[in-house]
């Protein structure tokens, strides 16, 4: 991947923070679209989407997901990736049904992981069911890897069920989750060295690990994921202003590394997404 421009993914909302605690969190469709436009302008090429209901709580409501995909396609050029992780309380069937909203891409987490005081459940049969459905529906999965064991499970999944739709294996290392791999340069290098041959990958460091992970990812030739799903503090004592602020910083770091932000067109070519626009 060395030499390639940097794919910047923005994860603007997540399922863990409350609007009441974080007023800058985009939770309505209007707020999400405004954020998406600002982030695209700042250098993002892919958006990882969790949505909220009218009560601002996380939801996997299919109608809302469909409306969100349509609005993002109408208002931006971003690659639209829906989360199938949802919230830790979401049932498997709701998480599978996300693909009915026909996104370009979806997340697919490669194993169960302790998630703070909770457990994020991704047992093998669920992974397989979701993976086969991505192949059938021609949706590009992004393999979410919270731990080194998830990398082993990804290799097993590919061995048993073949390549993803389009043929490109794209991964995201989610680092620094309490219960997952630490957000350190050493852990990043170990995980990257265990990835399948030819895989592209981004990395995100949760909370205080944001900067060490971003700098390590660039040094190792990877892509970046940033956003308020993962980080609410821009620096010590300085809350994030908005998602675009995080994307601007990522784009500046990528430029310094000599691999500036990739356009959505280049991201589609890299990930081999199906053109649904
Ligand atoms: N909200 C976490 C439980 C994903 O989007 O696929 C899961 C998560 C991963 O955020
Ligand atoms: Zn997510």
Coordinates of C-alpha atoms and ligand atoms in Angstrom, one line a residue:
X1 CA 0.0 0.0 0.0
X2 CA 3.0 2.3 0.3
X3 CA 2.8 5.3 -2.0
X4 CA -1.0 5.2 -2.3
X5 CA -2.9 8.3 -1.2
X6 CA -4.7 8.0 2.1
X7 CA -8.3 6.9 2.4
X8 CA -9.8 8.9 5.2
X9 CA -12.9 7.3 6.8
X10 CA -15.1 9.4 9.1
X11 CA -17.2 7.7 11.7
X12 CA -19.3 10.6 12.9
X13 CA -21.8 9.2 15.4
X14 CA -21.4 5.7 16.8
X15 CA -23.8 4.1 19.2
X16 CA -22.1 4.9 22.5
X17 CA -22.4 8.7 23.2
X18 CA -25.6 10.5 24.2
X19 CA -26.6 13.7 22.4
X20 CA -27.3 15.2 25.8
X21 CA -23.7 14.7 26.8
X22 CA -22.2 15.6 23.4
X23 CA -24.2 18.3 21.7
X24 CA -21.9 18.3 18.6
X25 CA -22.8 14.7 17.9
X26 CA -24.8 14.4 14.6
X27 CA -28.0 12.5 15.4
X28 CA -30.6 13.7 13.0
X29 CA -30.5 13.1 9.2
X30 CA -30.0 16.8 8.6
X31 CA -27.1 16.9 11.1
X32 CA -25.6 13.8 9.5
X33 CA -25.8 15.2 6.0
X34 CA -24.3 18.6 7.1
X35 CA -21.5 16.7 8.8
X36 CA -20.9 14.4 5.8
X37 CA -20.6 17.4 3.4
X38 CA -18.2 19.2 5.7
X39 CA -16.1 16.0 6.1
X40 CA -16.0 15.3 2.4
X41 CA -14.8 18.9 1.9
X42 CA -12.1 18.3 4.5
X43 CA -10.8 15.1 2.9
X44 CA -13.0 12.2 3.9
X45 CA -13.9 9.6 1.2
X46 CA -15.9 7.1 3.1
X47 CA -18.5 7.5 5.9
X48 CA -19.2 4.8 8.5
X49 CA -22.7 5.3 9.6
X50 CA -24.7 4.6 12.8
X51 CA -28.0 6.3 12.9
X52 CA -30.3 7.5 15.7
X53 CA -34.0 7.5 16.1
X54 CA -36.3 10.5 16.8
X55 CA -35.4 10.0 20.5
X56 CA -31.7 10.4 19.6
X57 CA -31.1 6.8 20.7
X58 CA -29.2 4.3 18.4
X59 CA -31.5 2.4 16.0
X60 CA -31.3 0.0 13.2
X61 CA -34.7 0.9 11.8
X62 CA -34.7 -0.2 8.2
X63 CA -36.7 2.7 6.8
X64 CA -34.4 5.2 8.5
X65 CA -31.4 3.4 7.2
X66 CA -32.7 3.5 3.6
X67 CA -33.5 7.2 3.9
X68 CA -30.0 7.8 5.2
X69 CA -28.3 5.9 2.4
X70 CA -30.4 7.8 -0.2
X71 CA -29.7 11.2 1.3
X72 CA -26.0 10.6 1.6
X73 CA -25.9 9.4 -2.0
X74 CA -27.9 12.5 -3.1
X75 CA -25.9 15.0 -1.2
X76 CA -22.3 13.7 -1.2
X77 CA -20.0 11.4 -3.2
X78 CA -18.8 9.6 -0.1
X79 CA -18.7 5.8 -0.1
X80 CA -21.6 4.9 2.2
X81 CA -20.8 2.2 4.8
X82 CA -23.5 1.1 7.2
X83 CA -22.5 -0.3 10.6
X84 CA -23.7 -3.9 11.2
X85 CA -22.3 -3.6 14.7
X86 CA -24.9 -1.3 15.8
X87 CA -25.1 -1.0 19.6
X88 CA -24.1 -3.9 21.9
X89 CA -27.8 -4.5 22.7
X90 CA -28.9 -4.9 19.1
X91 CA -30.1 -8.4 18.1
X92 CA -28.3 -10.4 15.4
X93 CA -31.4 -10.4 13.0
X94 CA -31.6 -6.5 13.1
X95 CA -27.8 -6.3 12.4
X96 CA -28.2 -8.7 9.4
X97 CA -31.2 -6.8 8.1
X98 CA -29.0 -3.7 7.6
X99 CA -27.9 -5.0 4.2
X100 CA -31.5 -4.6 3.0
X101 CA -30.7 -0.8 2.9
X102 CA -28.3 -1.6 0.1
X103 CA -25.2 0.3 1.2
X104 CA -21.9 0.4 -0.8
X105 CA -20.1 -1.2 2.1
X106 CA -20.8 -2.5 5.6
X107 CA -18.8 -3.3 8.7
X108 CA -18.2 -6.9 9.6
X109 CA -16.5 -7.5 13.0
X110 CA -14.4 -10.6 13.1
X111 CA -15.0 -11.8 16.6
X112 CA -16.5 -11.1 20.0
X113 CA -14.7 -8.6 22.2
X114 CA -15.1 -7.2 25.7
X115 CA -16.3 -3.6 25.2
X116 CA -15.8 -1.6 28.4
X117 CA -18.3 -3.1 30.8
X118 CA -20.2 -4.7 27.9
X119 CA -19.6 -7.5 25.4
X120 CA -19.7 -6.9 21.6
X121 CA -21.0 -10.2 20.3
X122 CA -19.8 -11.5 17.0
X123 CA -19.7 -15.3 17.2
X124 CA -18.4 -17.3 14.2
X125 CA -21.9 -18.4 12.8
X126 CA -23.0 -14.8 12.8
X127 CA -19.8 -13.7 11.0
X128 CA -20.3 -16.4 8.4
X129 CA -24.0 -15.5 7.9
X130 CA -23.2 -11.8 7.5
X131 CA -20.2 -12.5 5.2
X132 CA -22.2 -14.8 2.9
X133 CA -24.9 -12.2 2.6
X134 CA -22.4 -9.5 1.7
X135 CA -21.2 -11.7 -1.2
X136 CA -24.8 -12.4 -2.3
X137 CA -25.9 -8.8 -2.1
X138 CA -22.6 -7.4 -3.6
X139 CA -21.8 -5.2 -0.7
X140 CA -18.1 -4.7 0.1
X141 CA -17.4 -5.6 3.7
X142 CA -14.9 -3.7 5.9
X143 CA -13.5 -6.2 8.4
X144 CA -13.4 -4.6 11.8
X145 CA -10.5 -6.0 13.8
X146 CA -10.4 -5.2 17.5
X147 CA -7.9 -7.9 18.5
X148 CA -5.2 -10.1 17.1
X149 CA -7.5 -13.1 17.3
X150 CA -9.9 -11.2 15.0
X151 CA -7.2 -11.2 12.4
X152 CA -6.9 -15.0 12.7
X153 CA -10.7 -15.3 12.3
X154 CA -10.6 -13.1 9.2
X155 CA -8.0 -15.4 7.6
X156 CA -10.2 -18.4 8.5
X157 CA -13.3 -16.7 7.0
X158 CA -11.5 -16.0 3.7
X159 CA -10.0 -19.5 3.6
X160 CA -13.4 -21.1 4.0
X161 CA -15.7 -18.7 2.0
X162 CA -13.4 -17.0 -0.5
X163 CA -12.9 -13.3 -1.4
X164 CA -15.4 -10.5 -0.7
X165 CA -17.5 -9.0 -3.4
X166 CA -15.2 -7.1 -5.7
X167 CA -12.1 -9.0 -4.6
X168 CA -10.5 -6.4 -2.4
X169 CA -10.0 -7.3 1.3
X170 CA -10.4 -4.1 3.3
X171 CA -9.8 -4.0 7.0
X172 CA -10.0 -1.5 9.8
X173 CA -8.0 -1.9 13.0
X174 CA -10.1 -0.6 15.9
X175 CA -7.5 -0.1 18.7
X176 CA -7.6 1.0 22.2
X177 CA -11.1 -0.3 23.1
X178 CA -11.1 -1.4 26.7
X179 CA -11.0 -5.2 26.1
X180 CA -9.4 -5.1 22.7
X181 CA -5.8 -4.7 21.5
X182 CA -4.0 -1.6 22.8
X183 CA -3.6 1.4 20.7
X184 CA 0.1 1.2 20.3
X185 CA 2.6 1.2 17.4
X186 CA 3.8 -2.3 18.5
X187 CA 0.2 -3.8 18.4
X188 CA -0.5 -2.1 15.1
X189 CA 2.6 -3.5 13.4
X190 CA 1.8 -7.0 14.8
X191 CA -1.7 -6.9 13.5
X192 CA -0.8 -5.5 10.1
X193 CA 1.9 -8.1 9.6
X194 CA -0.8 -10.8 10.2
X195 CA -3.3 -9.4 7.6
X196 CA -4.0 -11.4 4.5
X197 CA -1.8 -10.7 1.5
X198 CA -3.0 -7.7 -0.6
X199 CA -5.3 -6.4 2.1
X200 CA -5.8 -2.7 2.4
X201 CA -6.4 -1.3 5.9
X202 CA -7.2 1.7 8.0
X203 CA -6.7 2.1 11.7
X204 CA -8.5 4.1 14.4
X205 CA -7.4 4.7 17.9
X206 CA -10.1 5.1 20.4
X207 CA -9.9 7.9 23.0
X208 CA -6.4 8.9 24.0
X209 CA -4.9 6.4 21.5
X210 CA -6.1 8.5 18.5
X211 CA -2.8 10.2 17.8
X212 CA -0.4 7.3 18.4
X213 CA -2.5 5.0 16.2
X214 CA -2.9 7.6 13.4
X215 CA 0.8 8.3 13.3
X216 CA 1.7 4.6 13.4
X217 CA -0.8 3.8 10.6
X218 CA 0.7 6.4 8.4
X219 CA 4.2 5.3 9.1
X220 CA 3.2 1.7 8.3
X221 CA 1.6 2.8 5.0
X222 CA -2.1 2.4 6.1
X223 CA -5.2 4.5 5.9
X224 CA -7.0 6.5 8.6
X225 CA -10.4 6.4 10.3
X226 CA -11.3 9.3 12.5
X227 CA -14.6 10.6 14.0
X228 CA -16.7 11.2 17.1
X229 CA -17.6 7.6 17.2
X230 CA -14.1 7.0 18.4
X231 CA -12.8 10.2 19.9
X232 CA -14.5 13.0 21.8
X233 CA -11.4 15.0 22.8
X234 CA -9.4 16.8 20.2
X235 CA -6.5 17.2 22.6
X236 CA -6.1 17.2 26.4
X237 CA -8.8 19.4 27.9
X238 CA -10.1 20.3 24.4
X239 CA -13.4 18.7 23.3
X240 CA -13.8 17.9 19.6
X241 CA -15.5 20.9 17.9
X242 CA -17.1 18.7 15.2
X243 CA -16.2 15.7 12.9
X244 CA -14.7 17.9 10.2
X245 CA -12.1 19.1 12.7
X246 CA -10.9 15.5 13.1
X247 CA -10.9 14.9 9.3
X248 CA -9.0 18.2 8.8
X249 CA -6.3 17.0 11.2
X250 CA -6.2 13.5 9.5
X251 CA -5.8 15.1 6.1
X252 CA -3.0 17.4 7.3
X253 CA -1.2 14.4 8.8
X254 CA -1.6 12.4 5.6
X255 CA -0.3 15.3 3.6
X256 CA 2.8 15.6 5.9
X257 CA 3.3 11.8 5.4
X258 CA 3.4 12.5 1.6
X259 CA 0.2 10.6 0.9
X260 CA -2.6 13.2 0.8
X261 CA -6.3 12.4 1.2
X262 CA -7.8 10.2 -1.5
X263 CA -10.9 11.3 -3.4
X264 CA -14.2 9.3 -3.1
X265 CA -13.7 8.3 -6.8
X266 CA -10.3 6.8 -5.9
X267 CA -11.8 5.1 -2.8
X268 CA -14.4 3.4 -4.9
X269 CA -11.7 2.2 -7.3
X270 CA -9.7 0.9 -4.3
X271 CA -12.6 -0.9 -2.6
X272 CA -14.3 -2.0 -5.8
X273 CA -17.7 -1.0 -4.6
X274 CA -20.7 -1.6 -6.9
X275 CA -22.0 1.6 -8.4
X276 CA -25.5 2.1 -7.0
X277 CA -25.8 5.8 -7.6
Ligands
LIG1 N1 -20.9 0.1 18.5 C1 -20.1 -1.0 18.7 C2 -20.8 -2.0 19.6 C3 -19.4 -1.5 13.9 O1 -19.8 -0.4 13.7 O2 -19.5 -2.4 13.2 C4 -19.8 -1.7 17.4 C5 -19.2 -0.9 16.3 C6 -18.6 -1.7 15.2 O3 -19.2 0.3 16.3
LIG2 ZN1 -19.2 1.6 14.2

